[in-house]
Coordinates of C-alpha atoms and ligand atoms in Angstrom, one line a residue:
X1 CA 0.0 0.0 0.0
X2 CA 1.4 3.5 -1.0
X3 CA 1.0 6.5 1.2
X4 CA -2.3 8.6 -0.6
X5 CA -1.0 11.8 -0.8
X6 CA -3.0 15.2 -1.4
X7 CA -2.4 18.2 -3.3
X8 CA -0.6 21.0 -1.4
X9 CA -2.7 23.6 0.0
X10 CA -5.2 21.3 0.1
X11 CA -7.9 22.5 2.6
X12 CA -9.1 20.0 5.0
X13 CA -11.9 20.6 7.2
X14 CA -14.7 20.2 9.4
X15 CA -18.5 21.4 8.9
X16 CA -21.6 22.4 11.5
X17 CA -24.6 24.6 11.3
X18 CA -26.4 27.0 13.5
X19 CA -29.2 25.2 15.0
X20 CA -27.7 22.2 14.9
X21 CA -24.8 23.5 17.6
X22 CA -25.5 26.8 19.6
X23 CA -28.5 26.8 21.3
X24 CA -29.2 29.8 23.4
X25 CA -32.1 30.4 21.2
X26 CA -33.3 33.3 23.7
X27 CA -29.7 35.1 23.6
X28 CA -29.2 38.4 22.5
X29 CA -31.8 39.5 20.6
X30 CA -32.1 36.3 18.6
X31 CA -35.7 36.0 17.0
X32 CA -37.7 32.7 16.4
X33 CA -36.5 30.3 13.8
X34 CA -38.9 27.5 11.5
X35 CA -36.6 25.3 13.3
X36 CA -37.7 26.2 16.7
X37 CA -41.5 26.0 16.0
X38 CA -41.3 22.9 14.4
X39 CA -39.1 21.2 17.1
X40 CA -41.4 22.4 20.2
X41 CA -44.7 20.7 18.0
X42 CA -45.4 17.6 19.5
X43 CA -44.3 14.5 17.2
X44 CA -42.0 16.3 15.0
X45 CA -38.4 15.1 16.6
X46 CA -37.8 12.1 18.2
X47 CA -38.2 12.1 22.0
X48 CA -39.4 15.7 21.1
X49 CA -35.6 17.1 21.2
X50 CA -35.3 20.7 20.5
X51 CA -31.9 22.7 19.3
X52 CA -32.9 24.6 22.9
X53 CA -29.7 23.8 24.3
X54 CA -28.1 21.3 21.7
X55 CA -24.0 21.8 22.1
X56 CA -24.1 24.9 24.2
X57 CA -21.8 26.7 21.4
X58 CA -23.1 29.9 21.7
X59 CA -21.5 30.2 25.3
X60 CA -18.6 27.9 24.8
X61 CA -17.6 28.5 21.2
X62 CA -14.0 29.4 22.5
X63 CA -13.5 26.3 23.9
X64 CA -14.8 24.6 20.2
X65 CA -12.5 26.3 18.5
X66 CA -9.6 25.5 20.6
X67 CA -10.5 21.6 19.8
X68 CA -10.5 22.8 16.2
X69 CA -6.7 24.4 16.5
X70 CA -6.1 20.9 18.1
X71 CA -7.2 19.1 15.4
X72 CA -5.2 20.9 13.0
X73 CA -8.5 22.3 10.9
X74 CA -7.6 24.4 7.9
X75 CA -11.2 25.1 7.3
X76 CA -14.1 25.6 9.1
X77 CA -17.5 25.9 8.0
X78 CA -20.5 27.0 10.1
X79 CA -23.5 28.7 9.5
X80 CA -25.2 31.9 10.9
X81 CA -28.7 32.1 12.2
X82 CA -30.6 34.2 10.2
X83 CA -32.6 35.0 13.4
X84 CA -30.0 36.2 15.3
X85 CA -29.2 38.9 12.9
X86 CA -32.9 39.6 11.7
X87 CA -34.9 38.6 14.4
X88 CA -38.2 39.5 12.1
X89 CA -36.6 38.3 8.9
X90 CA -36.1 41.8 7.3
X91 CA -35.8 45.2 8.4
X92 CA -33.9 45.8 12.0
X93 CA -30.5 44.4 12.6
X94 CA -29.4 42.7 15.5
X95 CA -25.9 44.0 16.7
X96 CA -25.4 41.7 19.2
X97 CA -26.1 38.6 16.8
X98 CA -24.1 40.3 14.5
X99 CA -21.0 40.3 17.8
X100 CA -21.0 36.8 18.4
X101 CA -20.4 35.8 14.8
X102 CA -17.3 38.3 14.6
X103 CA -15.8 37.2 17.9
X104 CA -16.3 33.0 16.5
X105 CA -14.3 34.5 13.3
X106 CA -11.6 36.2 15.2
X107 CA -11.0 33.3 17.1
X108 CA -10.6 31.0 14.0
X109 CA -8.6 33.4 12.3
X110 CA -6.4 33.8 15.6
X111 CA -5.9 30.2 15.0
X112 CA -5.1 30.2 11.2
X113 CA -8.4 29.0 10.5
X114 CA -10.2 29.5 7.2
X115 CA -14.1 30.7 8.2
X116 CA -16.3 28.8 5.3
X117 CA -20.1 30.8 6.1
X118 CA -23.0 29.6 5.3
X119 CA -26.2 32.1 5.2
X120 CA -28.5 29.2 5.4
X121 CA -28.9 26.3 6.6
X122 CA -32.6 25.8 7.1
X123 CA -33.2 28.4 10.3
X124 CA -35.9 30.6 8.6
X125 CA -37.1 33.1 10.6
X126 CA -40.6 32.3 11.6
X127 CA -41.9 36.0 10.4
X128 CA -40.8 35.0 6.7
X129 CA -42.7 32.0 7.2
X130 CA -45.8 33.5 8.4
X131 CA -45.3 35.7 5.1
X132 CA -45.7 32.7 2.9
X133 CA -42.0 30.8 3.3
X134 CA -39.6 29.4 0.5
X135 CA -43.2 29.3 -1.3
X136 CA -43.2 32.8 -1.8
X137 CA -41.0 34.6 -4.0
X138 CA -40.7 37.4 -1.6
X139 CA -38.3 35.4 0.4
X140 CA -35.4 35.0 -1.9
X141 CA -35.8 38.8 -2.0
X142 CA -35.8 39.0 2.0
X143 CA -32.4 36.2 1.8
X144 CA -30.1 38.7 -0.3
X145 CA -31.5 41.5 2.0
X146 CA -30.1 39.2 4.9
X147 CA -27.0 37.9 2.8
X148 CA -25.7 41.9 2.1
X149 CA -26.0 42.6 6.0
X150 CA -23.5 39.8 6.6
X151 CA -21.4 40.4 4.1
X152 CA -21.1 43.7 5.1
X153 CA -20.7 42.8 8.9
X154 CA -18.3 40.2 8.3
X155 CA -16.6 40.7 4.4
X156 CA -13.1 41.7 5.4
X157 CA -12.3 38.8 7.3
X158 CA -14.8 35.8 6.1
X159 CA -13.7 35.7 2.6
X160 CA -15.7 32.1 1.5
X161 CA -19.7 32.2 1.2
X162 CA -21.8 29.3 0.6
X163 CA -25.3 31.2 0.1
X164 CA -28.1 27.9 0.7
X165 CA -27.7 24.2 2.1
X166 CA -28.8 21.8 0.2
X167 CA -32.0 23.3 -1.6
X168 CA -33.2 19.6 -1.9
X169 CA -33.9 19.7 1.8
X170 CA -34.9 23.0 1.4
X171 CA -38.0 22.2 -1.0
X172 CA -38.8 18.4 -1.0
X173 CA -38.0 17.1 2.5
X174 CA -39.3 20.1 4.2
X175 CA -42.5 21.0 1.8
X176 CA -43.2 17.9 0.4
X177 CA -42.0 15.0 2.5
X178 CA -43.1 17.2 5.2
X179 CA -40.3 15.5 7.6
X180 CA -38.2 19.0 8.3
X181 CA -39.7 22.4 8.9
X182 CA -42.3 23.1 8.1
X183 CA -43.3 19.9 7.6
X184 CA -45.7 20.8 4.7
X185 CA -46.9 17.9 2.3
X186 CA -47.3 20.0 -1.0
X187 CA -45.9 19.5 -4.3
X188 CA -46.6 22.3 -5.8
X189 CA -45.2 24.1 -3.1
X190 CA -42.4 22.3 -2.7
X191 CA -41.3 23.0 -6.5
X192 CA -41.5 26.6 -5.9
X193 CA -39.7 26.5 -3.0
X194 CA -37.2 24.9 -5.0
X195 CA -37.2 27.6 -7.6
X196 CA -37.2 30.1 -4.8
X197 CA -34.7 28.5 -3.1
X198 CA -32.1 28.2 -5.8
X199 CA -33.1 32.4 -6.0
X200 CA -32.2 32.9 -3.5
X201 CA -28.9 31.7 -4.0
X202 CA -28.3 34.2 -7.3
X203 CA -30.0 37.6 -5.9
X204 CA -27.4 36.3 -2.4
X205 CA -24.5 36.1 -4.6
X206 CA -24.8 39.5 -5.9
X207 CA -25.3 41.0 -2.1
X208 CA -22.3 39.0 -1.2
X209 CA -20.0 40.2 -4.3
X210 CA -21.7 43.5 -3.8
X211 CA -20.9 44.0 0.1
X212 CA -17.8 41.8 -0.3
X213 CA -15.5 42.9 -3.3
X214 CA -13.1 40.2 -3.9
X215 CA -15.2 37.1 -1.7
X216 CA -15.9 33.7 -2.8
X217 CA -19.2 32.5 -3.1
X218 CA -20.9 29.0 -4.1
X219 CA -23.8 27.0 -2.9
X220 CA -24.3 23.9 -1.5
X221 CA -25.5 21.1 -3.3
X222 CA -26.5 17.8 -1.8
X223 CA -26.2 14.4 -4.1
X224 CA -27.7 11.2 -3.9
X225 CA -26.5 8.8 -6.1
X226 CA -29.2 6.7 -8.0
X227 CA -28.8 3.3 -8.7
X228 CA -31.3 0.7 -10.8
X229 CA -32.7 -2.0 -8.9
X230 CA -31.9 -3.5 -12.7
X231 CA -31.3 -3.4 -16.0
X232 CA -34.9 -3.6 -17.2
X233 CA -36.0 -0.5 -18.9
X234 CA -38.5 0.1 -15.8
X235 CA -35.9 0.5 -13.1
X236 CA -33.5 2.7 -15.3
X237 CA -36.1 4.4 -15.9
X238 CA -36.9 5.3 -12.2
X239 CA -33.6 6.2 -11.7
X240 CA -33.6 8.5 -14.5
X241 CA -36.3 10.1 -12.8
X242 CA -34.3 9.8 -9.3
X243 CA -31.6 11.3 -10.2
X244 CA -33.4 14.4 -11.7
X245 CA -35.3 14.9 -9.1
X246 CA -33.0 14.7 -6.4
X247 CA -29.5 16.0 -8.6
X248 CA -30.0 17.7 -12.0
X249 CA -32.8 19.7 -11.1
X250 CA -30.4 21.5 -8.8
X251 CA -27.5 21.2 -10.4
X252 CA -28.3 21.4 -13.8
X253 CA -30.1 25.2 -12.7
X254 CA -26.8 25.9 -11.6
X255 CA -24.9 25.2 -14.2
X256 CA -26.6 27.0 -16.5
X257 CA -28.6 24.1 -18.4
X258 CA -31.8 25.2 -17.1
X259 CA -34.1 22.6 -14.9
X260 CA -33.9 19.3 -17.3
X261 CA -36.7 19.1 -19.8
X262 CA -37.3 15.3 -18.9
X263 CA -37.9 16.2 -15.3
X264 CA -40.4 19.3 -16.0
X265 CA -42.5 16.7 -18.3
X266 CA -42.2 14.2 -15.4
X267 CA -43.7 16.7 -12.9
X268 CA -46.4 17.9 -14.8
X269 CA -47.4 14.8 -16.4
X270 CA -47.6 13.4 -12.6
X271 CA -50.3 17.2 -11.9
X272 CA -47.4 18.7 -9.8
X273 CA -46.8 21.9 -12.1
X274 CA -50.7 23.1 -11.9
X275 CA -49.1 26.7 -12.9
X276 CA -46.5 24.9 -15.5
X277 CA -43.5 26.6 -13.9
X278 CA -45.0 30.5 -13.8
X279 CA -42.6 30.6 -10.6
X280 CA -39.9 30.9 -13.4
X281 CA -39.8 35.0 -14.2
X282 CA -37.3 36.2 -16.7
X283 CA -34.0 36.4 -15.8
X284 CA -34.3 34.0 -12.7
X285 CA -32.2 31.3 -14.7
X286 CA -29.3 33.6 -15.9
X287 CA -28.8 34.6 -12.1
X288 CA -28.9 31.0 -10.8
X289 CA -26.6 30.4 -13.3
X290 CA -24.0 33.0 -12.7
X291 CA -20.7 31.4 -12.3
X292 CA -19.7 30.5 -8.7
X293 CA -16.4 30.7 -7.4
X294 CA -16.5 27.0 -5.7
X295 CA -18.8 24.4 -6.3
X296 CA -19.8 22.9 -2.8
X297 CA -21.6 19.5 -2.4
X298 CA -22.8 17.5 0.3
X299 CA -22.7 13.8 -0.1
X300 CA -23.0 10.8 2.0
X301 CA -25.1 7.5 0.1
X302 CA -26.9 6.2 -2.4
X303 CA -30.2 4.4 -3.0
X304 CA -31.4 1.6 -4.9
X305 CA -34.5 2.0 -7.5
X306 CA -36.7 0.0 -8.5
X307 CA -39.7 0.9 -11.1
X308 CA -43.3 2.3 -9.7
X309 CA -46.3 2.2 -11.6
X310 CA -44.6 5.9 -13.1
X311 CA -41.2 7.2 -12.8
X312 CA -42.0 9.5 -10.1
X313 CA -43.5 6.8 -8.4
X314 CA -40.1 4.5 -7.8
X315 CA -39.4 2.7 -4.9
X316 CA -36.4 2.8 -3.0
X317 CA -35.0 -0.6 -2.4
X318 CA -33.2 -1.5 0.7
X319 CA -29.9 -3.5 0.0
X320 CA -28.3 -5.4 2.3
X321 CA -25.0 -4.0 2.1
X322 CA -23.0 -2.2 5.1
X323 CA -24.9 0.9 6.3
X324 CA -24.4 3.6 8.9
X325 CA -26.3 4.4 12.2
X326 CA -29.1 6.2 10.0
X327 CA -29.3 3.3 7.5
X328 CA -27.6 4.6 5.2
X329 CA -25.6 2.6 2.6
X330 CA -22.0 2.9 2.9
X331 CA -21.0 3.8 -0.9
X332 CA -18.1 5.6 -1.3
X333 CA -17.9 4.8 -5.5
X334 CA -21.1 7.6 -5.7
X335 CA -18.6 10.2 -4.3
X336 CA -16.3 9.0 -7.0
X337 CA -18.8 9.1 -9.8
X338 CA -20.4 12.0 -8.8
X339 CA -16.8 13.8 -8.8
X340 CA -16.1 12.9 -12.1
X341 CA -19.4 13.7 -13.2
X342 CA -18.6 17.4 -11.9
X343 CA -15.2 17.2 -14.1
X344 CA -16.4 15.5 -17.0
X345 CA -20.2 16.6 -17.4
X346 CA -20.5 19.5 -15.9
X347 CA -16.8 21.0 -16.5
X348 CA -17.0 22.9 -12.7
X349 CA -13.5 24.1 -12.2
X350 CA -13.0 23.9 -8.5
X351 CA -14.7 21.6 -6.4
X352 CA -15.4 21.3 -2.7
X353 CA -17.3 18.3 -0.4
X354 CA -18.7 20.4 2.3
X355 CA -20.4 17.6 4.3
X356 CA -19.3 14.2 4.5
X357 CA -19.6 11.8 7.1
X358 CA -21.1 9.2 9.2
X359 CA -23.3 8.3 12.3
X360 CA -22.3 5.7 14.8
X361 CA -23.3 5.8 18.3
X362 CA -20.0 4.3 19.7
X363 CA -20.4 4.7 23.5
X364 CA -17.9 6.6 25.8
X365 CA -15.3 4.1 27.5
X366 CA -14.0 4.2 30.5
X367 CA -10.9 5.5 29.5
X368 CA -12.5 8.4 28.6
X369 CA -11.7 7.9 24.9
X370 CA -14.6 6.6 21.9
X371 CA -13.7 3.6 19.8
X372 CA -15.4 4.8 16.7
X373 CA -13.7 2.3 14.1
X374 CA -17.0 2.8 11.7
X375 CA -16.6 6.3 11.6
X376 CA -12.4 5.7 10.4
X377 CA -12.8 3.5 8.1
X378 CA -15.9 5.5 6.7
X379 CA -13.8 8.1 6.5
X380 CA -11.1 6.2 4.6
X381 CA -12.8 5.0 2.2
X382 CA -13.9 8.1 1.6
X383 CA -11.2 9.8 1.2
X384 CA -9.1 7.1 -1.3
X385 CA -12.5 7.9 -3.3
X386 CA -11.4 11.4 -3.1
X387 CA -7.7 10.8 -3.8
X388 CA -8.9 8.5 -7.0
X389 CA -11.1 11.5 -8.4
X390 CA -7.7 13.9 -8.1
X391 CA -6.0 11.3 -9.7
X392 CA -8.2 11.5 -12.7
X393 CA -8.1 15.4 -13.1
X394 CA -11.1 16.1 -10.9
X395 CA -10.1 19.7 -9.1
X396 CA -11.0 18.9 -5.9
X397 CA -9.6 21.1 -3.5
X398 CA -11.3 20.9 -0.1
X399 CA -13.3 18.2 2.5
X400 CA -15.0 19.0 4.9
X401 CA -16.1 16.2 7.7
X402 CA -19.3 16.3 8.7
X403 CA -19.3 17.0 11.7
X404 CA -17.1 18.5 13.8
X405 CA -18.6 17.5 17.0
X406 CA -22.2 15.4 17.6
X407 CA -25.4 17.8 17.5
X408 CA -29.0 18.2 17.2
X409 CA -30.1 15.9 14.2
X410 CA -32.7 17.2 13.1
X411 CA -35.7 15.3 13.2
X412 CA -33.7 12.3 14.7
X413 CA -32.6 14.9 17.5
X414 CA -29.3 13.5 19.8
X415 CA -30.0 10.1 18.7
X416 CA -27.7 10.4 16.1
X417 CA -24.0 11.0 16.4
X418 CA -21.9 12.2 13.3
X419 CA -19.1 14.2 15.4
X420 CA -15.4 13.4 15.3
X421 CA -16.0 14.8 19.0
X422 CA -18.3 13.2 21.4
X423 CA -20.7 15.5 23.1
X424 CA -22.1 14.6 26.7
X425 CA -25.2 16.3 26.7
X426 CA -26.2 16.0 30.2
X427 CA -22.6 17.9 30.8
X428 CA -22.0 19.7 28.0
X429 CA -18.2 18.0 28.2
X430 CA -16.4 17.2 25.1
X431 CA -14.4 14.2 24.3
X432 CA -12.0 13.7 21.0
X433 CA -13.4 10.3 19.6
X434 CA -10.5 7.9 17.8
X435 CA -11.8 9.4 14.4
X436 CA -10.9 13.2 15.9
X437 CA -7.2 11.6 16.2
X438 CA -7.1 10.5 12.9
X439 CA -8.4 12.7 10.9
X440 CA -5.5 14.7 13.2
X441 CA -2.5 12.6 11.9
X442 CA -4.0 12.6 8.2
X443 CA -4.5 16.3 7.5
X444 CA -0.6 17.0 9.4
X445 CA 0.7 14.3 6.8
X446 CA -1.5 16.1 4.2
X447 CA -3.0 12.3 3.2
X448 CA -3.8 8.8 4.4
X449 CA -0.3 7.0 5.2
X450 CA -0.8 3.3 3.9
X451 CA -3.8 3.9 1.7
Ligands
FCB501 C1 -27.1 17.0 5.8 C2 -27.3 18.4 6.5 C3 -26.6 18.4 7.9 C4 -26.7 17.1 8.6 C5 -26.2 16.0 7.7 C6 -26.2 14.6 8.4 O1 -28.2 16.8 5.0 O2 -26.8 19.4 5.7 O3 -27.1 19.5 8.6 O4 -27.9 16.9 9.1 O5 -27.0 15.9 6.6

């Protein structure tokens, strides 16, 4: 086995979001997030957990980032709460939210720490949702209005943007799967959101580059990668349709293909488009399409399709191959693929993996220390995906693990455990898992010794 070495420079990192870490949800001026509402409604997350509390960041952030110097980040990418900044959505800043996101940036960059920013991820204020929501077009207006105070706040020193989190989430899961806030079951609604969404991410680009002269600015996409059941005509077909929905709709937007042709017929041929795409206003697609500076995506599985009575009505089959904690399918050859895609298909000329990682809910030892082999060797394989892609002339230039320490899972609340540092919630004490001194050794070799 060779030693798996990475480009120089290359920028190795670790990933949370707002709600997912701080809590203090009362601190400072912070307004009410979608996140908060739907968390406090009965049913919603399991054991009815709540971001209330979740790591206690907000207060101890100091401490975080002195794990991070530890660790040896490069990188670090975090979001901001829209509600702590605009506690009604629009209109009146909050200094003091504004504060605490300057004093988590100095401490990074007193550490030689690269701040990555996202504006959102998925912590709408609840005024904007009152208005209407992702739904409405209004909001993509209110996101840039939010995006420009940031940038403004924060452009001299945070010089990398990623504008939205995986719109996917954003739209389907949240406004048609109804299993994250808002928890609306609406198709129509959901594809407008999705429109809206990806918007939001153009008009917040311009208020970045605007407010920010010189930034760089991307989005985050998330990817799934789609697999036939078979090779009967039925299940490639469902995939087809699979990976539309979940990928190219996004991506292709993005890229500046437009949303694919095959998808649109799909959707309206299923009564989803009632208003065949009206959402769509002139100009919209040229300003999702303006070219970003990094292309950021978030990837962790795959699933298995298998033909519905329609394309859009596949089924996802369950394979019985190695999975994680959340059931999901341990595949690093879709990062692979989906890397060279990027290069090959898509042409994007710098590439990040913004989120990558695993849950496992290895217990603390005695010792103090977690055992979290699934986690390495998730990890691994991960990573000699990554290393294969360079190889081939993908320009890959950054990872970062998802996450840095365990959090608030969304609808799964703390019953799942992605961190590379174990969190004792009842404590609030932090303990490096085995993966935390791994990942420690790899990114001071620059690369995986013994591939
Ligand atoms: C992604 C989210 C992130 C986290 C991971 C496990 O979809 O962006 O917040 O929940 O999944």
């Amino acid at each position: 086995m060779t030693n798996l070495l990475f480009p120089d420079g290359f920028i190795w990192g670790a990933a949370t979001s707002a709600y997912q870490i701080e809590g203090a949800v009362h601190a400072d001026g912070r307004g009410a997030s979608i996140w908060d509402r739907f968390s406090h409604t009965p049913g919603k997350t399991r054991d009815g957990h709540t971001g209330d509390v979740a790591c206690d960041h907000y207060y101890r952030y100091l401490e975080d980032v002195a794990l991070m110097a530890k660790l040896g980040l490069k990188a670090y990418r975090f979001s901001v709460a829209w509600p702590r900044i605009l506690p009604h959505g629009r209109g009146a800043v909050n200094q003091p939210g504004l504060d605490f996101y300057k004093r988590l940036v100095e401490a990074l960059l007193a550490h030689d720490i690269t701040p990555y920013a996202t504006l959102y991820h998925w912590d709408l204020p609840v005024a904007l949702q009152d208005a209407g929501g992702w739904p409405q077009r209004d909001t993509a207006a209110a996101f840039a209005e939010y995006a420009g105070v940031v940038a403004e706040a924060l452009g001299d020193r945070v010089r990398h943007w990623i504008t939205i989190n995986e719109p996917w989430c954003i739209s389907f899961l949240s406004h048609q799967l109804g299993e994250h806030a808002p928890g609306m079951q609406d198709w129509p609604a959901a594809l407008a959101a999705s429109h809206h969404a990806l918007l939001a991410h153009g008009m917040g680009m311009q208020a970045i580059r605007a407010a920010a002269p010189g930034a760089e600015v991307g989005i985050a996409l998330n990817f799934t990668a789609a697999v036939p059941a078979s090779n009967t005509p039925a299940d490639r077909e469902a995939a087809r349709h699979f990976d539309g929905h979940y990928n190219r709709w996004f991506l292709d937007a993005v890229a500046g293909h437009g949303y694919p042709a095959d998808i649109v017929a799909d959707y309206s041929a299923a009564g989803y488009l009632p208003d065949n795409m009206a959402f769509v206003q002139p100009g919209d697609l040229a300003l999702i399409a303006a070219p970003n500076d990094f292309f950021a995506f978030n990837y962790y599985t795959r699933e298995v399709v298998a033909a519905g009575s329609q394309p859009w009505n596949y089924q996802v089959v369950r394979p019985t191959t190695p999975r994680t904690e959340m059931g999901w399918e341990i595949y690093p050859e879709g990062l692979y693929k989906i890397l060279l895609r990027l290069h090959s298909h898509y042409a994007m000329p710098r590439i990040i993996i913004s989120e990558n990682g695993a849950s496992y809910l290895d217990p603390l030892s005695a010792d103090g220390h977690v055992h979290d082999h699934g986690r390495i060797a998730y990890m691994r394989q991960h990573l000699v995906a990554c290393h294969r892609a360079i190889s081939a002339g993908v320009p890959l230039t950054g990872f970062f693990y998802w996450s840095l320490l365990d959090n608030f899972e969304w609808a799964f609340g703390y019953h799942q455990r992605f961190g590379l540092i174990h969190v004792d919630y009842a404590t609030q004490q932090r303990y490096p898992k085995d993966s935390f001194l791994w990942y420690r050794e790899l990114i001071a070799g620059n690369g995986l010794a013994g591939g």
